[in-house]
Amino acid sequence: MDITPLFTITYGLYIVGSRRGEKLNGQIANTVFQITSEPVKVAVSINKTELTHELISETGKCCIGILSREADMPFIGSFGFRSGRDTDKYSGIPHTLTPGGCPLPEKNILSYIDLEITESLDVHTHTVFIGRVTDCGIMAEGIPMTYSYYREVLCGKTPPTAPSYTAAAGDMKKRPEGKEDDLMKKYVCNICGYVYDPQQGDPDGGIEPGTAFEDIPDDWVCPVCGVGKDQFSPE
Ligand code: FE
């Protein structure tokens, strides 16, 4: 069966915050939707392998942060692609705790929704958690990030744990062509889709503008998802 029609389903992009004591966790999710209005309930689908799944199952709580379209790939990458088991997702990210006690970034979030889980549906690889909204609030004015904006404009990829992941067509996103000679060739991270552009370098990672990919030190890592140079391919 050709599942291309499924790519026309529209989604938003969210940070799902969860917490176990001092351990703060956050992950990107696109499958978040309001289910009922009385009482007001919202559902979120989470892969069973994620730390978020473990924390929500244990605590019965999470919060949904609605991402602003202003969020850039390094910010989104801090919450996606890497597991909260290996990294502190909130390291270096100014954040606050919602009234429900879950972590929420202070930047790039338009609003938050606190959930107390009332039902959950086991769906093979994922669990759909349904929660009563215990609190919600506006953090900033702006336009919400949509999944298509993330894919089309930011050239973001879909990690294999996302409900909408497909190994084939879903991630065969064609990027805009650039005019470049071999030295100034762009390289793409196979994991997250970050594009290394030699003209821009990676100043935050200590790489001067004008540095060819080949000349980047071997210990450099993708600024979005943290993998090494060996995970990059010529664009
Ligand atoms: Fe990457």
mmCIF file of C-alpha atoms and ligand atoms in Angstrom:
data_model
loop_
_atom_site.group_PDB
_atom_site.id
_atom_site.type_symbol
_atom_site.label_atom_id
_atom_site.label_comp_id
_atom_site.label_asym_id
_atom_site.label_seq_id
_atom_site.Cartn_x
_atom_site.Cartn_y
_atom_site.Cartn_z
ATOM 1 C CA MET A 1 0.000 0.000 0.000
ATOM 2 C CA ASP A 2 1.216 3.476 -0.859
ATOM 3 C CA ILE A 3 0.951 5.523 2.341
ATOM 4 C CA THR A 4 1.846 8.843 0.679
ATOM 5 C CA PRO A 5 -1.673 10.179 1.361
ATOM 6 C CA LEU A 6 -0.858 10.034 5.077
ATOM 7 C CA PHE A 7 1.790 12.724 4.550
ATOM 8 C CA THR A 8 -1.020 15.208 3.953
ATOM 9 C CA ILE A 9 -2.220 14.883 7.559
ATOM 10 C CA THR A 10 -1.409 18.135 9.382
ATOM 11 C CA TYR A 11 0.296 18.310 12.768
ATOM 12 C CA GLY A 12 1.820 20.799 15.147
ATOM 13 C CA LEU A 13 5.105 20.491 17.001
ATOM 14 C CA TYR A 14 5.328 20.321 20.764
ATOM 15 C CA ILE A 15 7.674 19.774 23.672
ATOM 16 C CA VAL A 16 6.320 17.228 26.117
ATOM 17 C CA GLY A 17 7.758 17.911 29.580
ATOM 18 C CA SER A 18 7.931 15.284 32.297
ATOM 19 C CA ARG A 19 9.748 14.966 35.579
ATOM 20 C CA ARG A 20 10.871 12.423 38.179
ATOM 21 C CA GLY A 21 12.096 14.283 41.275
ATOM 22 C CA GLU A 22 15.095 16.332 40.164
ATOM 23 C CA LYS A 23 15.235 14.635 36.775
ATOM 24 C CA LEU A 24 13.707 16.952 34.190
ATOM 25 C CA ASN A 25 12.880 15.631 30.763
ATOM 26 C CA GLY A 26 11.493 17.020 27.543
ATOM 27 C CA GLN A 27 10.941 15.594 24.099
ATOM 28 C CA ILE A 28 9.545 16.711 20.787
ATOM 29 C CA ALA A 29 6.170 15.323 19.774
ATOM 30 C CA ASN A 30 3.890 16.053 16.849
ATOM 31 C CA THR A 31 0.920 13.899 17.839
ATOM 32 C CA VAL A 32 -0.934 16.080 20.341
ATOM 33 C CA PHE A 33 -4.637 16.856 20.052
ATOM 34 C CA GLN A 34 -7.634 17.921 22.081
ATOM 35 C CA ILE A 35 -10.066 15.028 22.522
ATOM 36 C CA THR A 36 -13.005 16.453 24.469
ATOM 37 C CA SER A 37 -14.106 19.839 25.737
ATOM 38 C CA GLU A 38 -16.162 18.822 28.774
ATOM 39 C CA PRO A 39 -14.138 17.891 30.642
ATOM 40 C CA VAL A 40 -11.323 19.298 28.552
ATOM 41 C CA LYS A 41 -8.932 16.470 27.688
ATOM 42 C CA VAL A 42 -5.895 16.296 25.473
ATOM 43 C CA ALA A 43 -4.111 13.240 24.055
ATOM 44 C CA VAL A 44 -0.458 12.710 23.244
ATOM 45 C CA SER A 45 1.134 9.690 21.589
ATOM 46 C CA ILE A 46 4.523 8.630 22.980
ATOM 47 C CA ASN A 47 6.829 5.825 21.853
ATOM 48 C CA LYS A 48 7.259 3.155 24.518
ATOM 49 C CA THR A 49 11.051 3.309 24.332
ATOM 50 C CA GLU A 50 11.207 6.988 25.325
ATOM 51 C CA LEU A 51 12.144 8.180 28.801
ATOM 52 C CA THR A 52 9.069 10.420 28.572
ATOM 53 C CA HIS A 53 6.918 7.269 28.355
ATOM 54 C CA GLU A 54 8.505 5.928 31.527
ATOM 55 C CA LEU A 55 8.055 9.205 33.421
ATOM 56 C CA ILE A 56 4.449 9.787 32.344
ATOM 57 C CA SER A 57 3.562 6.171 33.211
ATOM 58 C CA GLU A 58 5.128 6.576 36.653
ATOM 59 C CA THR A 59 3.868 10.024 37.593
ATOM 60 C CA GLY A 60 0.638 10.306 35.612
ATOM 61 C CA LYS A 61 1.631 13.808 34.593
ATOM 62 C CA CYS A 62 3.128 15.793 31.750
ATOM 63 C CA CYS A 63 2.897 19.205 30.212
ATOM 64 C CA ILE A 64 2.631 20.144 26.571
ATOM 65 C CA GLY A 65 4.568 23.198 25.400
ATOM 66 C CA ILE A 66 3.357 24.595 22.080
ATOM 67 C CA LEU A 67 6.398 25.531 20.011
ATOM 68 C CA SER A 68 6.680 28.907 18.341
ATOM 69 C CA ARG A 69 7.651 29.102 14.678
ATOM 70 C CA GLU A 70 10.603 31.177 15.925
ATOM 71 C CA ALA A 71 12.241 28.032 17.356
ATOM 72 C CA ASP A 72 15.350 27.093 15.362
ATOM 73 C CA MET A 73 16.834 23.663 14.667
ATOM 74 C CA PRO A 74 19.467 23.753 17.452
ATOM 75 C CA PHE A 75 16.690 24.491 19.970
ATOM 76 C CA ILE A 76 14.409 21.772 18.602
ATOM 77 C CA GLY A 77 17.403 19.432 18.420
ATOM 78 C CA SER A 78 18.064 19.880 22.145
ATOM 79 C CA PHE A 79 14.794 18.049 22.763
ATOM 80 C CA GLY A 80 14.713 15.641 19.841
ATOM 81 C CA PHE A 81 17.054 12.964 18.478
ATOM 82 C CA ARG A 82 18.822 12.378 21.821
ATOM 83 C CA SER A 83 17.408 10.422 24.757
ATOM 84 C CA GLY A 84 16.920 12.050 28.141
ATOM 85 C CA ARG A 85 18.532 8.892 29.554
ATOM 86 C CA ASP A 86 21.900 9.973 28.125
ATOM 87 C CA THR A 87 21.620 13.746 28.265
ATOM 88 C CA ASP A 88 20.204 16.469 30.452
ATOM 89 C CA LYS A 89 17.704 17.976 28.027
ATOM 90 C CA TYR A 90 17.415 21.167 30.059
ATOM 91 C CA SER A 91 21.142 21.804 30.417
ATOM 92 C CA GLY A 92 21.720 25.336 29.149
ATOM 93 C CA ILE A 93 18.006 25.876 28.421
ATOM 94 C CA PRO A 94 16.378 28.529 30.626
ATOM 95 C CA HIS A 95 13.236 26.906 31.968
ATOM 96 C CA THR A 96 10.498 27.095 34.515
ATOM 97 C CA LEU A 97 8.124 24.608 36.173
ATOM 98 C CA THR A 98 4.449 24.675 35.282
ATOM 99 C CA PRO A 99 1.818 24.697 38.078
ATOM 100 C CA GLY A 100 1.615 20.937 37.500
ATOM 101 C CA GLY A 101 5.336 20.648 38.261
ATOM 102 C CA CYS A 102 6.654 19.795 34.806
ATOM 103 C CA PRO A 103 9.543 21.577 33.085
ATOM 104 C CA LEU A 104 8.942 24.093 30.321
ATOM 105 C CA PRO A 105 11.480 26.153 28.330
ATOM 106 C CA GLU A 106 11.114 29.903 28.812
ATOM 107 C CA LYS A 107 11.908 30.635 25.160
ATOM 108 C CA ASN A 108 10.195 29.539 21.935
ATOM 109 C CA ILE A 109 7.030 28.390 23.709
ATOM 110 C CA LEU A 110 3.695 30.092 23.024
ATOM 111 C CA SER A 111 1.614 28.319 25.630
ATOM 112 C CA TYR A 112 1.525 25.313 27.915
ATOM 113 C CA ILE A 113 -1.033 22.695 28.892
ATOM 114 C CA ASP A 114 -0.672 20.667 32.095
ATOM 115 C CA LEU A 115 -2.117 17.174 31.933
ATOM 116 C CA GLU A 116 -3.115 14.664 34.568
ATOM 117 C CA ILE A 117 -3.380 11.330 32.792
ATOM 118 C CA THR A 118 -6.829 9.758 33.084
ATOM 119 C CA GLU A 119 -6.690 7.084 30.387
ATOM 120 C CA SER A 120 -4.073 5.437 28.255
ATOM 121 C CA LEU A 121 -4.364 3.342 25.142
ATOM 122 C CA ASP A 122 -1.777 0.715 24.293
ATOM 123 C CA VAL A 123 -1.112 0.943 20.545
ATOM 124 C CA HIS A 124 1.679 -1.527 19.831
ATOM 125 C CA THR A 125 4.820 0.663 19.627
ATOM 126 C CA HIS A 126 3.176 3.682 21.257
ATOM 127 C CA THR A 127 0.886 4.624 24.096
ATOM 128 C CA VAL A 128 -1.722 7.296 23.585
ATOM 129 C CA PHE A 129 -1.932 9.095 26.917
ATOM 130 C CA ILE A 130 -5.143 11.017 27.495
ATOM 131 C CA GLY A 131 -5.112 13.637 30.201
ATOM 132 C CA ARG A 132 -7.426 16.071 31.935
ATOM 133 C CA VAL A 133 -6.169 19.625 31.527
ATOM 134 C CA THR A 134 -5.359 20.833 35.041
ATOM 135 C CA ASP A 135 -3.845 24.141 33.995
ATOM 136 C CA CYS A 136 -2.883 26.032 30.867
ATOM 137 C CA GLY A 137 -1.484 29.422 30.030
ATOM 138 C CA ILE A 138 -0.097 31.723 27.374
ATOM 139 C CA MET A 139 3.672 32.319 27.469
ATOM 140 C CA ALA A 140 4.169 34.515 24.403
ATOM 141 C CA GLU A 141 2.519 35.882 21.281
ATOM 142 C CA GLY A 142 3.404 34.282 17.991
ATOM 143 C CA ILE A 143 2.598 31.716 15.337
ATOM 144 C CA PRO A 144 2.623 28.052 16.359
ATOM 145 C CA MET A 145 5.131 25.780 14.650
ATOM 146 C CA THR A 146 3.529 23.279 12.326
ATOM 147 C CA TYR A 147 5.088 19.980 11.398
ATOM 148 C CA SER A 148 5.118 20.944 7.713
ATOM 149 C CA TYR A 149 6.965 24.210 8.509
ATOM 150 C CA TYR A 150 9.526 22.157 10.429
ATOM 151 C CA ARG A 151 9.944 19.802 7.478
ATOM 152 C CA GLU A 152 9.766 22.267 4.589
ATOM 153 C CA VAL A 153 11.440 25.382 5.986
ATOM 154 C CA LEU A 154 13.773 24.078 8.691
ATOM 155 C CA CYS A 155 14.439 20.849 6.715
ATOM 156 C CA GLY A 156 13.874 18.900 9.923
ATOM 157 C CA LYS A 157 13.902 15.096 9.935
ATOM 158 C CA THR A 158 11.671 12.629 11.723
ATOM 159 C CA PRO A 159 13.314 10.391 14.321
ATOM 160 C CA PRO A 160 12.444 6.671 14.063
ATOM 161 C CA THR A 161 10.458 6.788 17.329
ATOM 162 C CA ALA A 162 7.926 9.338 16.010
ATOM 163 C CA PRO A 163 4.441 8.005 15.152
ATOM 164 C CA SER A 164 4.694 9.580 11.696
ATOM 165 C CA TYR A 165 8.145 8.134 10.880
ATOM 166 C CA THR A 166 8.633 6.224 7.657
ATOM 167 C CA ALA A 167 12.016 4.920 6.646
ATOM 168 C CA ALA A 168 11.481 5.669 2.986
ATOM 169 C CA ALA A 169 9.521 8.573 1.560
ATOM 170 C CA GLY A 170 8.914 10.330 4.885
ATOM 171 C CA ASP A 171 12.521 11.367 5.211
ATOM 172 C CA MET A 172 13.539 11.746 1.601
ATOM 173 C CA LYS A 173 13.201 15.496 1.833
ATOM 174 C CA LYS A 174 14.800 17.342 -1.053
ATOM 175 C CA ARG A 175 16.732 20.413 0.043
ATOM 176 C CA PRO A 176 17.235 23.593 -1.967
ATOM 177 C CA GLU A 177 20.154 23.402 -4.396
ATOM 178 C CA GLY A 178 23.129 25.634 -3.637
ATOM 179 C CA LYS A 179 25.885 26.685 -5.987
ATOM 180 C CA GLU A 180 29.116 25.447 -4.512
ATOM 181 C CA ASP A 181 32.488 24.156 -5.561
ATOM 182 C CA ASP A 182 33.877 21.023 -3.910
ATOM 183 C CA LEU A 183 35.653 22.824 -1.065
ATOM 184 C CA MET A 184 32.516 24.699 -0.147
ATOM 185 C CA LYS A 185 30.319 21.630 -0.364
ATOM 186 C CA LYS A 186 27.536 21.392 2.191
ATOM 187 C CA TYR A 187 27.178 18.278 4.339
ATOM 188 C CA VAL A 188 23.991 16.934 5.859
ATOM 189 C CA CYS A 189 23.634 15.143 9.179
ATOM 190 C CA ASN A 190 22.129 11.710 8.461
ATOM 191 C CA ILE A 191 20.406 11.691 11.827
ATOM 192 C CA CYS A 192 18.744 15.080 12.203
ATOM 193 C CA GLY A 193 19.034 16.779 8.837
ATOM 194 C CA TYR A 194 21.228 19.659 10.034
ATOM 195 C CA VAL A 195 23.142 21.121 7.099
ATOM 196 C CA TYR A 196 26.761 22.164 7.613
ATOM 197 C CA ASP A 197 27.389 25.144 5.344
ATOM 198 C CA PRO A 198 31.133 25.949 5.059
ATOM 199 C CA GLN A 199 30.322 29.574 4.301
ATOM 200 C CA GLN A 200 28.675 29.905 7.699
ATOM 201 C CA GLY A 201 30.802 27.436 9.641
ATOM 202 C CA ASP A 202 29.594 26.634 13.151
ATOM 203 C CA PRO A 203 30.794 29.566 15.280
ATOM 204 C CA ASP A 204 29.077 28.195 18.436
ATOM 205 C CA GLY A 205 30.993 24.947 17.927
ATOM 206 C CA GLY A 206 34.287 26.765 17.339
ATOM 207 C CA ILE A 207 34.291 26.407 13.542
ATOM 208 C CA GLU A 208 35.101 29.627 11.680
ATOM 209 C CA PRO A 209 33.048 30.641 8.635
ATOM 210 C CA GLY A 210 34.881 29.495 5.500
ATOM 211 C CA THR A 211 35.982 26.136 6.956
ATOM 212 C CA ALA A 212 35.552 23.217 4.544
ATOM 213 C CA PHE A 213 33.862 20.161 6.067
ATOM 214 C CA GLU A 214 37.049 18.130 5.558
ATOM 215 C CA ASP A 215 38.978 20.615 7.707
ATOM 216 C CA ILE A 216 36.673 20.430 10.716
ATOM 217 C CA PRO A 217 38.390 18.673 13.664
ATOM 218 C CA ASP A 218 37.346 15.042 14.141
ATOM 219 C CA ASP A 219 35.934 15.693 17.615
ATOM 220 C CA TRP A 220 33.395 18.200 16.297
ATOM 221 C CA VAL A 221 29.778 17.100 16.725
ATOM 222 C CA CYS A 222 26.508 17.994 15.047
ATOM 223 C CA PRO A 223 25.198 21.100 16.847
ATOM 224 C CA VAL A 224 21.641 19.785 16.644
ATOM 225 C CA CYS A 225 21.803 16.108 17.556
ATOM 226 C CA GLY A 226 25.353 15.534 18.800
ATOM 227 C CA VAL A 227 26.590 12.819 16.408
ATOM 228 C CA GLY A 228 30.118 12.841 14.966
ATOM 229 C CA LYS A 229 31.414 13.839 11.530
ATOM 230 C CA ASP A 230 31.148 10.249 10.304
ATOM 231 C CA GLN A 231 27.361 10.595 10.358
ATOM 232 C CA PHE A 232 27.397 13.339 7.697
ATOM 233 C CA SER A 233 26.960 12.933 3.946
ATOM 234 C CA PRO A 234 27.618 15.361 1.103
ATOM 235 C CA GLU A 235 24.462 17.236 0.233
HETATM 236 FE FE FE B 1 22.512 15.993 13.584
#
